[in-house]
Coordinates of C-alpha atoms in Angstrom, one line a residue:
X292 CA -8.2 -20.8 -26.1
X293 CA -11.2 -18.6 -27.3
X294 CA -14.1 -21.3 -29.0
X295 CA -15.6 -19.5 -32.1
X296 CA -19.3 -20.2 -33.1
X297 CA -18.9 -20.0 -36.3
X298 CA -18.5 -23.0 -38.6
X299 CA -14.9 -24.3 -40.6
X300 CA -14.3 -23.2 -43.7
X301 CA -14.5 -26.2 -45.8
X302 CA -12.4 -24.5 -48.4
X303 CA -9.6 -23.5 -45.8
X304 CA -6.5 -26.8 -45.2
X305 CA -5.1 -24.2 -42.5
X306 CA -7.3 -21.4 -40.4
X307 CA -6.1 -19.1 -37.6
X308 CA -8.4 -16.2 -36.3
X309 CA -6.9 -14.0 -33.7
X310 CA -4.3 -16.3 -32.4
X311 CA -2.5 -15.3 -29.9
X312 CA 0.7 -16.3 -27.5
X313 CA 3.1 -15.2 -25.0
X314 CA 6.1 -16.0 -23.2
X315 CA 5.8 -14.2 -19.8
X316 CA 5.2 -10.4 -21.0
X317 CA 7.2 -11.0 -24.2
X318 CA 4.2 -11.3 -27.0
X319 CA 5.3 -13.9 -29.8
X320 CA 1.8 -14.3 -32.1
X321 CA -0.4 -11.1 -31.7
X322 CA -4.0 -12.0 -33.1
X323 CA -2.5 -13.9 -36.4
X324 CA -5.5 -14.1 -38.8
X325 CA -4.3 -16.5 -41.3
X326 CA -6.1 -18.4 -44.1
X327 CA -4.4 -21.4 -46.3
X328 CA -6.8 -22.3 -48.8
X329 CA -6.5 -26.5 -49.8
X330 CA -4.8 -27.7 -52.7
X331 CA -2.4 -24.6 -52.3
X332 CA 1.4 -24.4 -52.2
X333 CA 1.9 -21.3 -49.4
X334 CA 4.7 -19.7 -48.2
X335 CA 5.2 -18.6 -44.7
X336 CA 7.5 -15.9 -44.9
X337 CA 9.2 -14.1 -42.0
X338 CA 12.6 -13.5 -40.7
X339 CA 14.1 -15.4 -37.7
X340 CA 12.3 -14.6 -34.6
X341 CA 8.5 -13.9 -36.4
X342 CA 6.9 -16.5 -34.3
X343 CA 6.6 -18.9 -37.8
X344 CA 7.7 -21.9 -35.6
X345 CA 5.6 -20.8 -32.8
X346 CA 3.0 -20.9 -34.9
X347 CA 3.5 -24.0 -36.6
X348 CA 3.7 -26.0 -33.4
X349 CA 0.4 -24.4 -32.1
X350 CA -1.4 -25.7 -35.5
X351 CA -0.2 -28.8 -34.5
X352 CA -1.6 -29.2 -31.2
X353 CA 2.3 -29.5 -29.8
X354 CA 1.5 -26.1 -28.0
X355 CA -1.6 -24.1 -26.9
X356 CA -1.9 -20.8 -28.0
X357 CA -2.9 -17.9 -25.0
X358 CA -5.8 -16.6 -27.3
X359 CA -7.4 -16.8 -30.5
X360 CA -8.6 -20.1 -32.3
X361 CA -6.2 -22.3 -34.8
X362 CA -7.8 -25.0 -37.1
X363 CA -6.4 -27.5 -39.7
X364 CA -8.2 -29.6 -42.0
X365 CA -11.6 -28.3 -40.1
X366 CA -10.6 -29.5 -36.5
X367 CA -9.4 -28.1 -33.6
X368 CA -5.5 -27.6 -33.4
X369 CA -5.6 -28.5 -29.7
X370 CA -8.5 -30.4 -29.3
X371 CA -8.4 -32.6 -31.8
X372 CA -4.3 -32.7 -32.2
X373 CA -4.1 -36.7 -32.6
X374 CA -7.1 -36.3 -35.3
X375 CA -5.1 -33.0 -36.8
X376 CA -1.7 -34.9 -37.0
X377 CA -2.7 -38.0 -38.3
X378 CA -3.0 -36.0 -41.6
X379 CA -0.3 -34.0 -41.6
X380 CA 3.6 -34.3 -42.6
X381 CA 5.5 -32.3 -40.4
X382 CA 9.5 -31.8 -40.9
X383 CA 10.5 -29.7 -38.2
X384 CA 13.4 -26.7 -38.8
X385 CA 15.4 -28.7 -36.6
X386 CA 15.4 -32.4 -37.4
X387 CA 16.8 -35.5 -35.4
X388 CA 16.7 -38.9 -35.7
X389 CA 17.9 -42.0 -33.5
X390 CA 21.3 -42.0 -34.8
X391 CA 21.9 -45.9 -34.6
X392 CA 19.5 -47.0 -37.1
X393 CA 19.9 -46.7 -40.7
X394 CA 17.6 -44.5 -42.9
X395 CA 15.8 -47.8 -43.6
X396 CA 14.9 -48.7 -41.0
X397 CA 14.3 -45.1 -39.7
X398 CA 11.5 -45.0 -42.3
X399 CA 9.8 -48.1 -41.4
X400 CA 9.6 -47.7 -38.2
X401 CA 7.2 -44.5 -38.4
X402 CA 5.7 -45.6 -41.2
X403 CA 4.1 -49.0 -38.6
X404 CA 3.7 -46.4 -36.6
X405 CA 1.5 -44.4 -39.1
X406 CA -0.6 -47.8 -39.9
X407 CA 1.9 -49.0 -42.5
X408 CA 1.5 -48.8 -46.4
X409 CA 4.0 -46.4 -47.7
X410 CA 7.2 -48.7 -48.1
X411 CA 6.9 -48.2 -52.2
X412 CA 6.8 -43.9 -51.6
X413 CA 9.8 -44.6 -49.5
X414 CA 11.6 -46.1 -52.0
X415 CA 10.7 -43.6 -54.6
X416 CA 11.5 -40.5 -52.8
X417 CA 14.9 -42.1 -51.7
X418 CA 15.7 -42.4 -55.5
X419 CA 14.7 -38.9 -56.1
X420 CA 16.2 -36.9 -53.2
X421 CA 19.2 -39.6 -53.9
X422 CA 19.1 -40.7 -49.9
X423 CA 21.4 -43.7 -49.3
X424 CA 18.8 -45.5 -46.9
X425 CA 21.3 -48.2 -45.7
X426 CA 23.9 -46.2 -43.9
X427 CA 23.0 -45.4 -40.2
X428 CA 22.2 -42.4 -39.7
X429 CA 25.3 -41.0 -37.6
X430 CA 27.0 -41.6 -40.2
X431 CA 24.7 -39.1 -42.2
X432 CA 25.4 -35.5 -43.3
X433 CA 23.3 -32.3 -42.3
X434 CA 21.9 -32.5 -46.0
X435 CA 21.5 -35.9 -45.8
X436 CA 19.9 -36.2 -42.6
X437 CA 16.8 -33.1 -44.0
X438 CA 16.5 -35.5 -47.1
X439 CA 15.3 -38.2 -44.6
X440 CA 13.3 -35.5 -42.7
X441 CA 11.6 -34.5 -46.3
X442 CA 10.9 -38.2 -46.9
X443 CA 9.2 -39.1 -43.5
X444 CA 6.9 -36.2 -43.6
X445 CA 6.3 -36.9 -47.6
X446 CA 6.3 -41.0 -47.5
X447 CA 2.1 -41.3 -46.3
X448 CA 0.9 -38.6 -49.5
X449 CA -0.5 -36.4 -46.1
X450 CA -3.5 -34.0 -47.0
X451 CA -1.2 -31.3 -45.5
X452 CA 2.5 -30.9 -45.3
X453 CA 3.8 -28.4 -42.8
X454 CA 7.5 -27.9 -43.8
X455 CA 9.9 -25.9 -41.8
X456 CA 12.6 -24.2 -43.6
X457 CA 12.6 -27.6 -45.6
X458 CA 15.5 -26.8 -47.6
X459 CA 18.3 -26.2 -45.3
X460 CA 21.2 -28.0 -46.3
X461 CA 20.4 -29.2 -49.5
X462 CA 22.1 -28.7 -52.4
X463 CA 20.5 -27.2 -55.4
X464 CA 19.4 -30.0 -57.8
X465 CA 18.0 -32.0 -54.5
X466 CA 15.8 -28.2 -53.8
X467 CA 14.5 -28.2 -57.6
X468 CA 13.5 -31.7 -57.0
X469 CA 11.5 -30.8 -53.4
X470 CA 10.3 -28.2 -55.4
X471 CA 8.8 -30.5 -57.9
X472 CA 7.7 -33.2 -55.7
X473 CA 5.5 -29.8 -53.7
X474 CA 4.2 -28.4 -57.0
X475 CA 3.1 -32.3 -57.6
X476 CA 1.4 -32.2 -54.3
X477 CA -0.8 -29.0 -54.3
X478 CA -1.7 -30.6 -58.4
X479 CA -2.8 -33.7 -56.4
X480 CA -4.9 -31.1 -54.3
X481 CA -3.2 -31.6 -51.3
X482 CA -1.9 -28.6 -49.3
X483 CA 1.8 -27.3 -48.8
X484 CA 2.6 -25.0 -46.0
X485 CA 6.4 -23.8 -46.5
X486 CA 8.1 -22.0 -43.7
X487 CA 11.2 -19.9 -44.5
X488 CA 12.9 -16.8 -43.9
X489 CA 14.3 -16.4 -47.5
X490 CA 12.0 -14.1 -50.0
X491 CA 13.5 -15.4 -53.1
X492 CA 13.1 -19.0 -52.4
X493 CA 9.1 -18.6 -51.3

């Protein structure tokens, strides 16, 4: 990846100059200049295919880009990934879980994993995504499995939330609640990134 000189933007949650990347000759990201400022609730709009995914893992050091430069928070994407991801809350387009816990435990075992601390969030964002935590997870819905997703990338109050297509499966009192519990975030001055292919809903 190209190193740029020039300093971070200490205004800028999410930075991107140039980035490129390529599957064998098929180009996916050509020199993507793109600029999130913090405190900010963004959309990432693009049909299926754009390279928003692409993209989203390269921000998170999960994939090195061919060219360019790709920074969140001030750091490196790739070479300062474990830094990067410590601050982030990621829910992926495509979200598993190990289906023979339950949501409960689900939860607590990433948040010991993140250092511990955010058992009271938990329970408050069960209650208003109306997640039964107690039922093991196979025996969870597509809906109800993204309200756990939404929870474990929302439970540690991260300075940036990277959300892909976050509202997949959800009905449409549980969206106007996600909704609320973003516009709360970027208030708090914390930074939303919100991946979707759907004009209407960015």
């Amino acid at each position: 990846m190209i190193r740029s000189p020039r300093p971070a933007d200490p205004g800028l949650a999410v930075e991107t100059a140039a980035l490129t990347k390529r599957y064998g000759a098929r180009v996916v990201l050509d020199h993507l200049d793109l600029h999130v400022p913090r405190g900010s609730l963004f959309g990432f709009l693009g049909p299926n295919g754009a390279g928003k995914t692409t993209t989203i893992r390269i921000l998170l050091g999960l994939l090195r880009a061919d060219g360019g430069e790709a920074r969140i928070l001030g750091h490196g994407a790739w070479r300062h990934g474990p830094r990067v991801r410590a601050d982030v809350g990621y829910l992926p387009g495509d979200v598993r879980f190990y289906d023979g816990l339950t949501g409960r435990q689900t939860l607590r075992f990433l948040d010991a994993a993140r250092g511990g601390g955010a058992q009271r969030e938990i329970e408050r964002l069960a209650r208003r995504l109306d997640l039964e935590l107690d039922k093991r997870v196979r025996n969870y819905s597509r809906g109800m499995k993204q309200k756990l997703g939404l929870i474990q990338a929302l439970m540690h109050r991260p300075q940036l939330l990277i959300l892909d297509e976050p509202t997949i499966a959800l009905d449409p009192l549980v969206r106007k609640t996600l909704y609320d519990e973003l516009r709360a975030a970027a208030a708090d001055g914390r930074t939303v990134l919100f991946s979707s292919h759907t004009l209407s809903e960015v």
